[in-house]
Amino acid sequence: AQALELARKPHVVVATPGRLADHLRSSSTFSLRKLKFLVLDEADRLLEQGCADFTEDLELILEAVPRRRQTLLFSATLTDTLSQLRGLAANKPFFWEAEAQVRTVEELDQRYLLVPEALKDSYLVHLVQTFQDQHEDWAIIIFTKTCKDCQVLNMMLRKFNFPSVALHSMMKQRQRFAALAKFKSSIFKILIATDVAARGLDIPTVQVVINHNTPGLPKIYIHRVGRTARAGRKGVAITLVTQYDIHLVHAIEEEIKAKLQEFCVEEQRVLDILTHVNVTRRECEIVSVQT
């Protein structure tokens, strides 16, 4: 169906890099030789090398488009890669940055939990258990730094009988849609996600956001916690902060013009489950490597 649509030579094509590259590889009739405008939305994510590496697909697309064209990059975050690209451009590019009018909303209760790096997973399990016990119907999003962490934490929480599902960029598109549908329909109350879920996706009402890692950029923090306290509703955001993350918290507080308040837990309960959590995590890491 998509190939037929492309055969009609549409004026505008909206596509993911992978899907567009697939059509370029498989079709002898589809061409981008007459393209005049190339737009990269979420450019920071597309140009980031990591668990979602679009380099190969983008290189194929750039080889297929004419040299004389206008290229537009849109991004909610100005990363080092984008800054370097701006400096390397042969012609001085036009650059515009919008001033954010809203940092975080007043309805959002922003908290931090200072934890030793080695105990982070135990604190996470305790947090999830606490919210599940107090508010069984609440929806929770847990943000992680990497696809591997996302997958392992999901496996670990499932071992503790929490209704969780993973969402990250290494999953195929149909798997992402299925995971999101299960979360939206409340089949699963916990979504563990990388930053792919922080923006641009239709996420339902969420009561709690937990940052398993402290975001390296304040804007990433704002995108993450923006998944809750929407449309005038109240929400809670808790960031797990290790001894190595204090400077990141200060940068976040400076950006949002607010202080994160400490979230208190019963530390003995965390210590009580420490061994169980560590053993379970290790088992899940082994299974993850094997699969």
PDB file of C-alpha atoms in Angstrom, residues 13-187:
ATOM      1  CA  VAL A  13       6.203  12.262   2.239  1.00  0.00           C
ATOM      2  CA  VAL A  14       6.246  11.821   6.034  1.00  0.00           C
ATOM      3  CA  ALA A  15       8.293   8.802   7.095  1.00  0.00           C
ATOM      4  CA  THR A  16      10.648   7.321   9.637  1.00  0.00           C
ATOM      5  CA  PRO A  17      14.248   7.006   8.367  1.00  0.00           C
ATOM      6  CA  GLY A  18      14.119   3.219   8.495  1.00  0.00           C
ATOM      7  CA  ARG A  19      10.908   2.887   6.511  1.00  0.00           C
ATOM      8  CA  LEU A  20      11.973   5.420   3.882  1.00  0.00           C
ATOM      9  CA  ALA A  21      15.339   3.704   3.513  1.00  0.00           C
ATOM     10  CA  ASP A  22      13.568   0.346   3.062  1.00  0.00           C
ATOM     11  CA  HIS A  23      11.581   1.741   0.118  1.00  0.00           C
ATOM     12  CA  LEU A  24      14.733   3.182  -1.436  1.00  0.00           C
ATOM     13  CA  ARG A  25      16.449  -0.197  -1.161  1.00  0.00           C
ATOM     14  CA  SER A  26      13.555  -2.297  -2.448  1.00  0.00           C
ATOM     15  CA  SER A  27      12.079  -0.096  -5.196  1.00  0.00           C
ATOM     16  CA  SER A  28      13.622   0.661  -8.574  1.00  0.00           C
ATOM     17  CA  THR A  29      10.956   3.265  -9.410  1.00  0.00           C
ATOM     18  CA  PHE A  30      10.802   5.335  -6.207  1.00  0.00           C
ATOM     19  CA  SER A  31      13.173   8.287  -6.360  1.00  0.00           C
ATOM     20  CA  LEU A  32      13.993  11.401  -4.352  1.00  0.00           C
ATOM     21  CA  ARG A  33      15.998  13.057  -7.140  1.00  0.00           C
ATOM     22  CA  LYS A  34      13.561  15.973  -7.464  1.00  0.00           C
ATOM     23  CA  LEU A  35      13.249  16.619  -3.743  1.00  0.00           C
ATOM     24  CA  LYS A  36      13.465  20.292  -2.781  1.00  0.00           C
ATOM     25  CA  PHE A  37      13.004  20.226   1.014  1.00  0.00           C
ATOM     26  CA  LEU A  38      14.341  17.691   3.520  1.00  0.00           C
ATOM     27  CA  VAL A  39      12.971  18.055   7.059  1.00  0.00           C
ATOM     28  CA  LEU A  40      14.391  16.183  10.054  1.00  0.00           C
ATOM     29  CA  ASP A  41      12.029  16.390  13.009  1.00  0.00           C
ATOM     30  CA  GLU A  42      13.394  15.386  16.424  1.00  0.00           C
ATOM     31  CA  ALA A  43      16.820  15.899  14.841  1.00  0.00           C
ATOM     32  CA  ASP A  44      18.636  15.388  18.138  1.00  0.00           C
ATOM     33  CA  ARG A  45      17.258  11.853  18.369  1.00  0.00           C
ATOM     34  CA  LEU A  46      17.850  11.026  14.703  1.00  0.00           C
ATOM     35  CA  LEU A  47      21.497  12.100  14.830  1.00  0.00           C
ATOM     36  CA  GLU A  48      22.245  10.521  18.212  1.00  0.00           C
ATOM     37  CA  GLN A  49      24.339   7.369  18.112  1.00  0.00           C
ATOM     38  CA  GLY A  50      23.295   4.800  20.673  1.00  0.00           C
ATOM     39  CA  CYS A  51      20.615   2.152  21.045  1.00  0.00           C
ATOM     40  CA  ALA A  52      18.670   3.873  18.248  1.00  0.00           C
ATOM     41  CA  ASP A  53      21.281   4.495  15.557  1.00  0.00           C
ATOM     42  CA  PHE A  54      19.772   5.896  12.370  1.00  0.00           C
ATOM     43  CA  THR A  55      23.167   6.596  10.748  1.00  0.00           C
ATOM     44  CA  GLU A  56      22.982   3.904   8.053  1.00  0.00           C
ATOM     45  CA  ASP A  57      19.431   4.817   7.019  1.00  0.00           C
ATOM     46  CA  LEU A  58      20.143   8.560   6.991  1.00  0.00           C
ATOM     47  CA  GLU A  59      23.279   8.070   4.897  1.00  0.00           C
ATOM     48  CA  LEU A  60      21.248   6.161   2.307  1.00  0.00           C
ATOM     49  CA  ILE A  61      18.583   8.892   2.251  1.00  0.00           C
ATOM     50  CA  LEU A  62      21.159  11.681   1.925  1.00  0.00           C
ATOM     51  CA  GLU A  63      22.776   9.864  -1.002  1.00  0.00           C
ATOM     52  CA  ALA A  64      19.375   9.662  -2.722  1.00  0.00           C
ATOM     53  CA  VAL A  65      18.438  13.351  -2.445  1.00  0.00           C
ATOM     54  CA  PRO A  66      19.872  16.129  -4.663  1.00  0.00           C
ATOM     55  CA  ARG A  67      22.764  18.255  -3.412  1.00  0.00           C
ATOM     56  CA  ARG A  68      20.819  21.442  -4.131  1.00  0.00           C
ATOM     57  CA  ARG A  69      18.037  21.377  -1.573  1.00  0.00           C
ATOM     58  CA  GLN A  70      16.933  23.069   1.629  1.00  0.00           C
ATOM     59  CA  THR A  71      17.456  21.033   4.796  1.00  0.00           C
ATOM     60  CA  LEU A  72      15.549  21.931   7.951  1.00  0.00           C
ATOM     61  CA  LEU A  73      16.298  20.439  11.366  1.00  0.00           C
ATOM     62  CA  PHE A  74      13.847  20.741  14.255  1.00  0.00           C
ATOM     63  CA  SER A  75      14.765  19.766  17.796  1.00  0.00           C
ATOM     64  CA  ALA A  76      13.507  20.373  21.306  1.00  0.00           C
ATOM     65  CA  THR A  77      17.049  19.930  22.631  1.00  0.00           C
ATOM     66  CA  LEU A  78      20.277  21.506  21.367  1.00  0.00           C
ATOM     67  CA  THR A  79      22.759  18.652  21.738  1.00  0.00           C
ATOM     68  CA  ASP A  80      26.522  18.701  21.186  1.00  0.00           C
ATOM     69  CA  THR A  81      26.020  16.862  17.892  1.00  0.00           C
ATOM     70  CA  LEU A  82      23.670  19.538  16.574  1.00  0.00           C
ATOM     71  CA  SER A  83      26.028  22.292  17.694  1.00  0.00           C
ATOM     72  CA  GLN A  84      28.935  20.604  15.899  1.00  0.00           C
ATOM     73  CA  LEU A  85      26.831  20.114  12.775  1.00  0.00           C
ATOM     74  CA  ARG A  86      25.936  23.786  12.805  1.00  0.00           C
ATOM     75  CA  GLY A  87      29.629  24.691  12.910  1.00  0.00           C
ATOM     76  CA  LEU A  88      30.563  22.281  10.104  1.00  0.00           C
ATOM     77  CA  ALA A  89      27.974  23.575   7.620  1.00  0.00           C
ATOM     78  CA  ALA A  90      29.530  24.920   4.404  1.00  0.00           C
ATOM     79  CA  ASN A  91      27.016  27.759   4.286  1.00  0.00           C
ATOM     80  CA  LYS A  92      26.189  29.548   7.510  1.00  0.00           C
ATOM     81  CA  PRO A  93      22.813  28.066   8.516  1.00  0.00           C
ATOM     82  CA  PHE A  94      19.902  30.056   9.863  1.00  0.00           C
ATOM     83  CA  PHE A  95      19.459  29.238  13.562  1.00  0.00           C
ATOM     84  CA  TRP A  96      16.509  30.091  15.779  1.00  0.00           C
ATOM     85  CA  GLU A  97      15.833  29.021  19.356  1.00  0.00           C
ATOM     86  CA  ALA A  98      12.463  29.625  20.998  1.00  0.00           C
ATOM     87  CA  GLU A  99      12.333  30.797  24.574  1.00  0.00           C
ATOM     88  CA  ALA A 100      10.350  28.312  26.629  1.00  0.00           C
ATOM     89  CA  GLN A 101       7.513  30.111  28.390  1.00  0.00           C
ATOM     90  CA  VAL A 102       6.583  27.240  30.692  1.00  0.00           C
ATOM     91  CA  ARG A 103       9.103  25.101  32.543  1.00  0.00           C
ATOM     92  CA  THR A 104       7.005  22.744  34.653  1.00  0.00           C
ATOM     93  CA  VAL A 105       3.425  23.187  35.814  1.00  0.00           C
ATOM     94  CA  GLU A 106       2.351  24.056  39.353  1.00  0.00           C
ATOM     95  CA  GLU A 107       0.238  20.896  39.603  1.00  0.00           C
ATOM     96  CA  LEU A 108       3.401  18.788  39.397  1.00  0.00           C
ATOM     97  CA  ASP A 109       4.889  17.651  42.723  1.00  0.00           C
ATOM     98  CA  GLN A 110       8.620  17.377  41.931  1.00  0.00           C
ATOM     99  CA  ARG A 111      10.699  15.211  44.256  1.00  0.00           C
ATOM    100  CA  TYR A 112      14.141  13.659  44.463  1.00  0.00           C
ATOM    101  CA  LEU A 113      15.375  10.596  46.301  1.00  0.00           C
ATOM    102  CA  LEU A 114      19.081  10.543  47.173  1.00  0.00           C
ATOM    103  CA  VAL A 115      20.268   6.950  46.841  1.00  0.00           C
ATOM    104  CA  PRO A 116      23.618   5.131  46.663  1.00  0.00           C
ATOM    105  CA  GLU A 117      24.294   3.924  43.110  1.00  0.00           C
ATOM    106  CA  ALA A 118      24.412   0.293  44.280  1.00  0.00           C
ATOM    107  CA  LEU A 119      20.947   0.533  45.888  1.00  0.00           C
ATOM    108  CA  LYS A 120      19.127   2.306  43.065  1.00  0.00           C
ATOM    109  CA  ASP A 121      17.139  -0.737  41.898  1.00  0.00           C
ATOM    110  CA  SER A 122      16.055  -1.595  45.431  1.00  0.00           C
ATOM    111  CA  TYR A 123      14.739   1.929  45.926  1.00  0.00           C
ATOM    112  CA  LEU A 124      12.905   1.667  42.608  1.00  0.00           C
ATOM    113  CA  VAL A 125      11.200  -1.596  43.565  1.00  0.00           C
ATOM    114  CA  HIS A 126      10.235  -0.130  46.936  1.00  0.00           C
ATOM    115  CA  LEU A 127       8.813   3.002  45.281  1.00  0.00           C
ATOM    116  CA  VAL A 128       6.744   1.015  42.812  1.00  0.00           C
ATOM    117  CA  GLN A 129       5.473  -1.284  45.563  1.00  0.00           C
ATOM    118  CA  THR A 130       4.498   1.721  47.689  1.00  0.00           C
ATOM    119  CA  PHE A 131       2.505   3.369  44.914  1.00  0.00           C
ATOM    120  CA  GLN A 132       0.888   0.060  43.937  1.00  0.00           C
ATOM    121  CA  ASP A 133      -0.185  -0.576  47.529  1.00  0.00           C
ATOM    122  CA  GLN A 134      -1.584   2.925  48.014  1.00  0.00           C
ATOM    123  CA  HIS A 135      -3.052   3.557  44.559  1.00  0.00           C
ATOM    124  CA  GLU A 136      -3.599   0.346  42.622  1.00  0.00           C
ATOM    125  CA  ASP A 137      -5.263   2.170  39.718  1.00  0.00           C
ATOM    126  CA  TRP A 138      -2.462   4.715  39.172  1.00  0.00           C
ATOM    127  CA  ALA A 139      -0.429   4.668  35.963  1.00  0.00           C
ATOM    128  CA  ILE A 140       3.355   4.948  36.337  1.00  0.00           C
ATOM    129  CA  ILE A 141       6.065   5.709  33.767  1.00  0.00           C
ATOM    130  CA  ILE A 142       9.653   4.813  34.665  1.00  0.00           C
ATOM    131  CA  PHE A 143      12.283   6.464  32.473  1.00  0.00           C
ATOM    132  CA  THR A 144      15.658   4.796  31.940  1.00  0.00           C
ATOM    133  CA  LYS A 145      18.855   5.892  30.222  1.00  0.00           C
ATOM    134  CA  THR A 146      19.458   2.966  27.866  1.00  0.00           C
ATOM    135  CA  CYS A 147      17.537   0.336  25.958  1.00  0.00           C
ATOM    136  CA  LYS A 148      19.343  -2.380  27.918  1.00  0.00           C
ATOM    137  CA  ASP A 149      18.307  -0.887  31.260  1.00  0.00           C
ATOM    138  CA  CYS A 150      14.753  -0.563  30.007  1.00  0.00           C
ATOM    139  CA  GLN A 151      14.601  -4.224  28.999  1.00  0.00           C
ATOM    140  CA  VAL A 152      16.298  -5.547  32.148  1.00  0.00           C
ATOM    141  CA  LEU A 153      14.210  -3.420  34.532  1.00  0.00           C
ATOM    142  CA  ASN A 154      11.028  -4.568  32.831  1.00  0.00           C
ATOM    143  CA  MET A 155      12.052  -8.208  33.222  1.00  0.00           C
ATOM    144  CA  MET A 156      12.996  -7.563  36.850  1.00  0.00           C
ATOM    145  CA  LEU A 157       9.727  -5.852  37.773  1.00  0.00           C
ATOM    146  CA  ARG A 158       7.767  -8.630  36.087  1.00  0.00           C
ATOM    147  CA  LYS A 159       9.648 -11.080  38.335  1.00  0.00           C
ATOM    148  CA  PHE A 160       8.261  -9.101  41.281  1.00  0.00           C
ATOM    149  CA  ASN A 161       4.764  -9.477  39.783  1.00  0.00           C
ATOM    150  CA  PHE A 162       4.385  -5.830  38.805  1.00  0.00           C
ATOM    151  CA  PRO A 163       2.206  -5.217  35.717  1.00  0.00           C
ATOM    152  CA  SER A 164       4.906  -3.617  33.563  1.00  0.00           C
ATOM    153  CA  VAL A 165       5.685  -3.297  29.863  1.00  0.00           C
ATOM    154  CA  ALA A 166       8.764  -1.913  28.092  1.00  0.00           C
ATOM    155  CA  LEU A 167       9.004   0.733  25.365  1.00  0.00           C
ATOM    156  CA  HIS A 168      12.336   1.500  23.725  1.00  0.00           C
ATOM    157  CA  SER A 169      13.826   2.222  20.320  1.00  0.00           C
ATOM    158  CA  MET A 170      15.289  -1.253  19.742  1.00  0.00           C
ATOM    159  CA  MET A 171      11.764  -2.670  19.591  1.00  0.00           C
ATOM    160  CA  LYS A 172      10.092  -3.026  16.203  1.00  0.00           C
ATOM    161  CA  GLN A 173       7.356  -0.535  15.419  1.00  0.00           C
ATOM    162  CA  ARG A 174       4.535  -3.049  15.847  1.00  0.00           C
ATOM    163  CA  GLN A 175       5.979  -4.062  19.236  1.00  0.00           C
ATOM    164  CA  ARG A 176       6.017  -0.418  20.338  1.00  0.00           C
ATOM    165  CA  PHE A 177       2.416   0.070  19.241  1.00  0.00           C
ATOM    166  CA  ALA A 178       1.374  -3.093  21.094  1.00  0.00           C
ATOM    167  CA  ALA A 179       3.189  -2.038  24.287  1.00  0.00           C
ATOM    168  CA  LEU A 180       1.679   1.435  24.170  1.00  0.00           C
ATOM    169  CA  ALA A 181      -1.800   0.039  23.552  1.00  0.00           C
ATOM    170  CA  LYS A 182      -1.523  -2.240  26.596  1.00  0.00           C
ATOM    171  CA  PHE A 183      -0.470   0.696  28.761  1.00  0.00           C
ATOM    172  CA  LYS A 184      -3.184   3.017  27.443  1.00  0.00           C
ATOM    173  CA  SER A 185      -5.864   0.391  28.003  1.00  0.00           C
ATOM    174  CA  SER A 186      -4.618  -0.198  31.593  1.00  0.00           C
ATOM    175  CA  ILE A 187      -3.777  -3.840  30.909  1.00  0.00           C
TER     176      ILE A 187
END
